[in-house]
Amino acid sequence: MSGAACSAARAEIRERGPSAPPRRLVAALLAAAALGCSSTREHVAPPTPEVGAAPAAAAPPSRPAEAAAPEAAAPRLPEAPPARPPELDLLRPEDGPYAHFFAALRALEQGRRKDHVRVAWLGDSHAAADFWSGAVRTALQRRFGDGGIGFVHLGYAAYRHDGARLTADGKWRTRPKTPGGSAPIDDGVFGLGGILFSAHKGPARAEITVAGAGPSTRLLWDVCFRSSAPTDELAVTIEGGPSEILRGAAGDAPGALQHARLASVGATKLGVVPSGEPELCGLVVETDPEVKPGVVLDTLGINGARLATALRWNELAWAAELARRSPELVVIEYGTNEAGDVTTDPSLYAKQLAELLARTRRVEPDADCLVLAPTDRKDTAERTPVVRDVLRDAAREGGCAFWDTYEAMGGRGSIETWYRERPPRASRDGVHLTFRGYRELGVKLSNDILERYRP
């Protein structure tokens, strides 16, 4: 199929991602797949007119909530590709695999960009703690502007985020029951973060308080939920701001992912109370980019996750959620759990990484990617470097940047050394790190990225 047709299909996806009716977005995804559009990395040197346009500005809140259920309706494709975004004029050959990400940062720094620069960090328990990713978020926001805390889970008792205080009162259950598993389960529609949360046996309330927002800060709150019955409701209250009762949009298929956007000034606390059995699929908190755009880093880590975890999600539903975020950089941080799967041929991980990249690029073909090596593990001294090598080679094959976490720690045996230090940088279990260890990795990684960046 011609490059122009594929480019037009991708442009439909990128234009409609953040704000358009998601059924049109998913239809565009289906059309792109039907056209046979390549998911291979498209290097941009020099840029061509077929590159998709920048995402549209977010639409104002609407009621009822917009729904995202996979449909196969054929989209109306543009007759010609849209104009190239101004950021692409800032591409430089020396930027390598960070070309688009750095161009977006330059446009932001020069006042030429009107939207946030977003980063999506997929990973395992190392990311779920948000110490490592949180240090990177802090460094990028300190340099380029604070766009908000990004994606967070609601209703998750054993969860933290570096930029917020979260509580979950009452009993909550998760779907899938084992979020970090690899086998396909249910319909695979679990939202951007891969986990749904619902109240279980009695009243429940989830609450978030955002740290660092000033009294004049305008925040945009994007609540994601999924309802299965007309009686399902979600009461959303912003302290000092608006309150809403969210219900499924009339005529939408049961189980559709729905989004409701609210805005507030000076408010930092949001609470949700479910009635019936609605499932929460996450919340995105950003500052208003029309006031001042900055950097947003979404942490999408799951305890026990592997590459195969993300691949068990429904591709179209997840891709539609990713398109809403429109990241300029996707960080892929897996491998530590794979290093413990001693009966699995490590070559499988190259195929899984390639498929995850393909799924990302079918909706965000211009996004850059960064693959992180696994950390050292005490119980897998021989296998960890093998997994690292497989991921490194697959990252290069896929046109991604690669950062060698294993070597940054000191290589084989480093996690034992880090544990024996006082204070320790690694945990007793020989797998995880302490706050100090994760923060050190975050500082090293962000320093490496910023050293490569040239204004």
Short mmCIF file of N, CA and C in Angstrom, two decimals, residues 108-198:
data_model
loop_
_atom_site.label_atom_id
_atom_site.label_comp_id
_atom_site.label_asym_id
_atom_site.label_seq_id
_atom_site.Cartn_x
_atom_site.Cartn_y
_atom_site.Cartn_z
N LEU A 108 9.67 23.28 22.75
CA LEU A 108 9.15 23.70 24.05
C LEU A 108 10.03 24.79 24.64
N GLU A 109 11.33 24.59 24.58
CA GLU A 109 12.29 25.52 25.17
C GLU A 109 12.29 26.86 24.44
N GLN A 110 12.00 26.82 23.13
CA GLN A 110 12.02 28.03 22.31
C GLN A 110 10.65 28.71 22.25
N GLY A 111 9.66 28.15 22.95
CA GLY A 111 8.34 28.75 22.95
C GLY A 111 7.55 28.49 21.69
N ARG A 112 7.95 27.48 20.91
CA ARG A 112 7.28 27.17 19.65
C ARG A 112 6.26 26.05 19.80
N ARG A 113 6.21 25.42 20.94
CA ARG A 113 5.29 24.30 21.16
C ARG A 113 4.18 24.73 22.10
N LYS A 114 2.94 24.34 21.75
CA LYS A 114 1.78 24.75 22.53
C LYS A 114 1.18 23.60 23.35
N ASP A 115 1.80 22.44 23.29
CA ASP A 115 1.29 21.30 24.04
C ASP A 115 2.44 20.74 24.88
N HIS A 116 2.09 19.89 25.87
CA HIS A 116 3.11 19.25 26.69
C HIS A 116 3.93 18.27 25.85
N VAL A 117 5.15 18.02 26.29
CA VAL A 117 5.97 16.92 25.76
C VAL A 117 5.78 15.75 26.71
N ARG A 118 5.25 14.65 26.19
CA ARG A 118 4.88 13.53 27.05
C ARG A 118 5.80 12.33 26.87
N VAL A 119 6.05 11.65 27.99
CA VAL A 119 6.86 10.43 28.02
C VAL A 119 6.01 9.34 28.64
N ALA A 120 5.98 8.16 28.03
CA ALA A 120 5.29 7.00 28.60
C ALA A 120 6.33 5.98 29.03
N TRP A 121 6.31 5.59 30.30
CA TRP A 121 7.31 4.65 30.85
C TRP A 121 6.59 3.35 31.20
N LEU A 122 6.78 2.33 30.37
CA LEU A 122 6.23 1.00 30.61
C LEU A 122 7.26 0.18 31.37
N GLY A 123 6.82 -0.57 32.40
CA GLY A 123 7.80 -1.34 33.14
C GLY A 123 7.21 -2.24 34.20
N ASP A 124 8.11 -2.76 35.03
CA ASP A 124 7.76 -3.71 36.08
C ASP A 124 7.73 -3.01 37.43
N SER A 125 8.04 -3.74 38.49
CA SER A 125 7.97 -3.15 39.84
C SER A 125 8.98 -2.03 40.05
N HIS A 126 10.08 -2.03 39.28
CA HIS A 126 11.03 -0.92 39.38
C HIS A 126 10.34 0.39 39.03
N ALA A 127 9.45 0.35 38.04
CA ALA A 127 8.72 1.55 37.65
C ALA A 127 7.52 1.80 38.56
N ALA A 128 6.90 0.72 39.04
CA ALA A 128 5.69 0.87 39.85
C ALA A 128 5.94 1.71 41.10
N ALA A 129 7.16 1.65 41.64
CA ALA A 129 7.48 2.44 42.82
C ALA A 129 7.62 3.92 42.50
N ASP A 130 7.91 4.25 41.24
CA ASP A 130 8.06 5.62 40.75
C ASP A 130 9.17 6.40 41.44
N PHE A 131 10.19 5.71 41.94
CA PHE A 131 11.38 6.39 42.44
C PHE A 131 12.34 6.68 41.29
N TRP A 132 12.62 5.66 40.49
CA TRP A 132 13.51 5.77 39.34
C TRP A 132 12.91 6.71 38.29
N SER A 133 11.70 6.39 37.85
CA SER A 133 11.03 7.23 36.86
C SER A 133 10.73 8.61 37.43
N GLY A 134 10.46 8.68 38.72
CA GLY A 134 10.18 9.97 39.34
C GLY A 134 11.37 10.91 39.30
N ALA A 135 12.59 10.35 39.46
CA ALA A 135 13.79 11.18 39.39
C ALA A 135 13.99 11.73 37.98
N VAL A 136 13.65 10.91 36.97
CA VAL A 136 13.75 11.38 35.59
C VAL A 136 12.71 12.46 35.33
N ARG A 137 11.49 12.25 35.82
CA ARG A 137 10.43 13.25 35.66
C ARG A 137 10.88 14.58 36.26
N THR A 138 11.41 14.53 37.47
CA THR A 138 11.85 15.75 38.15
C THR A 138 12.91 16.48 37.36
N ALA A 139 13.90 15.75 36.85
CA ALA A 139 14.99 16.38 36.10
C ALA A 139 14.49 17.05 34.82
N LEU A 140 13.61 16.36 34.08
CA LEU A 140 13.11 16.92 32.84
C LEU A 140 12.21 18.13 33.09
N GLN A 141 11.38 18.04 34.14
CA GLN A 141 10.50 19.16 34.44
C GLN A 141 11.27 20.36 34.97
N ARG A 142 12.33 20.10 35.70
CA ARG A 142 13.15 21.21 36.20
C ARG A 142 13.78 21.98 35.04
N ARG A 143 14.14 21.25 33.99
CA ARG A 143 14.79 21.87 32.84
C ARG A 143 13.78 22.50 31.86
N PHE A 144 12.69 21.81 31.60
CA PHE A 144 11.81 22.22 30.51
C PHE A 144 10.42 22.68 30.94
N GLY A 145 10.10 22.58 32.21
CA GLY A 145 8.79 23.01 32.67
C GLY A 145 7.95 21.85 33.18
N ASP A 146 7.16 22.13 34.20
CA ASP A 146 6.35 21.11 34.87
C ASP A 146 4.97 21.04 34.22
N GLY A 147 4.70 19.92 33.54
CA GLY A 147 3.41 19.74 32.90
C GLY A 147 2.43 18.94 33.73
N GLY A 148 2.82 18.53 34.94
CA GLY A 148 1.93 17.76 35.80
C GLY A 148 2.45 16.36 36.05
N ILE A 149 1.71 15.62 36.87
CA ILE A 149 2.18 14.31 37.31
C ILE A 149 1.83 13.20 36.34
N GLY A 150 0.92 13.46 35.39
CA GLY A 150 0.58 12.44 34.39
C GLY A 150 -0.36 11.38 34.93
N PHE A 151 -0.14 10.14 34.49
CA PHE A 151 -1.04 9.04 34.80
C PHE A 151 -0.84 8.53 36.23
N VAL A 152 -1.96 8.25 36.90
CA VAL A 152 -1.93 7.61 38.22
C VAL A 152 -3.09 6.61 38.30
N HIS A 153 -2.93 5.58 39.14
CA HIS A 153 -4.01 4.65 39.43
C HIS A 153 -4.85 5.18 40.59
N LEU A 154 -6.13 4.89 40.57
CA LEU A 154 -7.02 5.20 41.68
C LEU A 154 -7.62 3.89 42.20
N GLY A 155 -7.75 3.78 43.52
CA GLY A 155 -8.30 2.57 44.12
C GLY A 155 -7.28 1.48 44.36
N TYR A 156 -5.99 1.84 44.33
CA TYR A 156 -4.89 0.88 44.45
C TYR A 156 -4.20 1.13 45.78
N ALA A 157 -4.46 0.29 46.75
CA ALA A 157 -3.93 0.51 48.10
C ALA A 157 -2.41 0.40 48.13
N ALA A 158 -1.83 -0.57 47.42
CA ALA A 158 -0.38 -0.78 47.44
C ALA A 158 0.27 -0.06 46.27
N TYR A 159 0.10 1.26 46.23
CA TYR A 159 0.57 2.03 45.08
C TYR A 159 1.08 3.38 45.56
N ARG A 160 2.10 3.88 44.89
CA ARG A 160 2.59 5.22 45.18
C ARG A 160 2.95 5.92 43.89
N HIS A 161 2.96 7.22 43.94
CA HIS A 161 3.42 8.06 42.83
C HIS A 161 4.24 9.17 43.42
N ASP A 162 5.32 9.51 42.74
CA ASP A 162 6.27 10.48 43.28
C ASP A 162 5.67 11.87 43.46
N GLY A 163 4.61 12.18 42.72
CA GLY A 163 4.08 13.54 42.78
C GLY A 163 2.74 13.66 43.44
N ALA A 164 2.31 12.62 44.18
CA ALA A 164 0.97 12.68 44.76
C ALA A 164 0.87 11.80 45.99
N ARG A 165 -0.11 12.11 46.82
CA ARG A 165 -0.47 11.26 47.95
C ARG A 165 -1.80 10.61 47.62
N LEU A 166 -1.86 9.27 47.69
CA LEU A 166 -3.06 8.53 47.29
C LEU A 166 -3.57 7.68 48.44
N THR A 167 -4.89 7.59 48.55
CA THR A 167 -5.52 6.73 49.55
C THR A 167 -6.62 5.92 48.88
N ALA A 168 -6.89 4.75 49.43
CA ALA A 168 -7.97 3.89 48.93
C ALA A 168 -8.69 3.31 50.14
N ASP A 169 -9.83 3.88 50.50
CA ASP A 169 -10.60 3.42 51.65
C ASP A 169 -11.64 2.40 51.21
N GLY A 170 -11.92 1.43 52.08
CA GLY A 170 -12.84 0.36 51.75
C GLY A 170 -12.11 -0.77 51.04
N LYS A 171 -12.89 -1.71 50.53
CA LYS A 171 -12.29 -2.86 49.85
C LYS A 171 -12.37 -2.67 48.34
N TRP A 172 -11.23 -2.87 47.69
CA TRP A 172 -11.13 -2.74 46.24
C TRP A 172 -10.59 -4.04 45.66
N ARG A 173 -11.00 -4.35 44.44
CA ARG A 173 -10.46 -5.51 43.76
C ARG A 173 -9.89 -5.09 42.41
N THR A 174 -8.98 -5.89 41.91
CA THR A 174 -8.32 -5.58 40.65
C THR A 174 -8.76 -6.56 39.57
N ARG A 175 -8.70 -6.09 38.34
CA ARG A 175 -8.89 -6.94 37.19
C ARG A 175 -7.86 -6.52 36.14
N PRO A 176 -7.02 -7.44 35.70
CA PRO A 176 -6.92 -8.85 36.06
C PRO A 176 -6.51 -9.03 37.52
N LYS A 177 -6.85 -10.20 38.06
CA LYS A 177 -6.53 -10.46 39.46
C LYS A 177 -5.03 -10.46 39.68
N THR A 178 -4.28 -10.96 38.70
CA THR A 178 -2.82 -10.90 38.72
C THR A 178 -2.39 -9.97 37.61
N PRO A 179 -2.24 -8.66 37.88
CA PRO A 179 -1.98 -7.69 36.82
C PRO A 179 -0.68 -7.95 36.06
N GLY A 180 0.32 -8.53 36.74
CA GLY A 180 1.60 -8.74 36.09
C GLY A 180 1.71 -10.03 35.33
N GLY A 181 0.62 -10.76 35.15
CA GLY A 181 0.65 -12.02 34.44
C GLY A 181 0.88 -11.85 32.95
N SER A 182 1.06 -12.99 32.28
CA SER A 182 1.36 -12.97 30.84
C SER A 182 0.29 -13.62 29.98
N ALA A 183 -0.55 -14.48 30.56
CA ALA A 183 -1.56 -15.19 29.78
C ALA A 183 -2.74 -14.27 29.48
N PRO A 184 -3.29 -14.32 28.27
CA PRO A 184 -4.47 -13.51 27.94
C PRO A 184 -5.62 -13.81 28.90
N ILE A 185 -6.38 -12.77 29.26
CA ILE A 185 -7.47 -12.94 30.20
C ILE A 185 -8.58 -11.96 29.88
N ASP A 186 -9.84 -12.37 30.05
CA ASP A 186 -11.01 -11.56 29.77
C ASP A 186 -10.92 -10.99 28.35
N ASP A 187 -11.35 -9.75 28.17
CA ASP A 187 -11.28 -9.16 26.83
C ASP A 187 -10.02 -8.34 26.62
N GLY A 188 -9.16 -8.26 27.65
CA GLY A 188 -7.89 -7.55 27.50
C GLY A 188 -8.00 -6.05 27.53
N VAL A 189 -9.17 -5.51 27.84
CA VAL A 189 -9.36 -4.05 27.87
C VAL A 189 -9.20 -3.57 29.31
N PHE A 190 -8.01 -3.10 29.64
CA PHE A 190 -7.69 -2.72 31.03
C PHE A 190 -7.20 -1.28 31.15
N GLY A 191 -7.38 -0.47 30.13
CA GLY A 191 -6.94 0.92 30.21
C GLY A 191 -5.47 1.07 29.90
N LEU A 192 -4.99 2.31 29.97
CA LEU A 192 -3.60 2.61 29.65
C LEU A 192 -2.63 1.91 30.59
N GLY A 193 -2.98 1.85 31.89
CA GLY A 193 -2.08 1.29 32.90
C GLY A 193 -2.18 -0.20 33.09
N GLY A 194 -3.10 -0.86 32.39
CA GLY A 194 -3.18 -2.31 32.43
C GLY A 194 -3.87 -2.90 33.64
N ILE A 195 -4.55 -2.09 34.46
CA ILE A 195 -5.25 -2.59 35.65
C ILE A 195 -6.55 -1.81 35.83
N LEU A 196 -7.63 -2.53 36.16
CA LEU A 196 -8.91 -1.91 36.51
C LEU A 196 -9.17 -2.12 38.01
N PHE A 197 -9.81 -1.14 38.63
CA PHE A 197 -10.10 -1.21 40.07
C PHE A 197 -11.58 -0.94 40.29
N SER A 198 -12.21 -1.76 41.13
CA SER A 198 -13.62 -1.59 41.44
C SER A 198 -13.86 -1.85 42.93
#
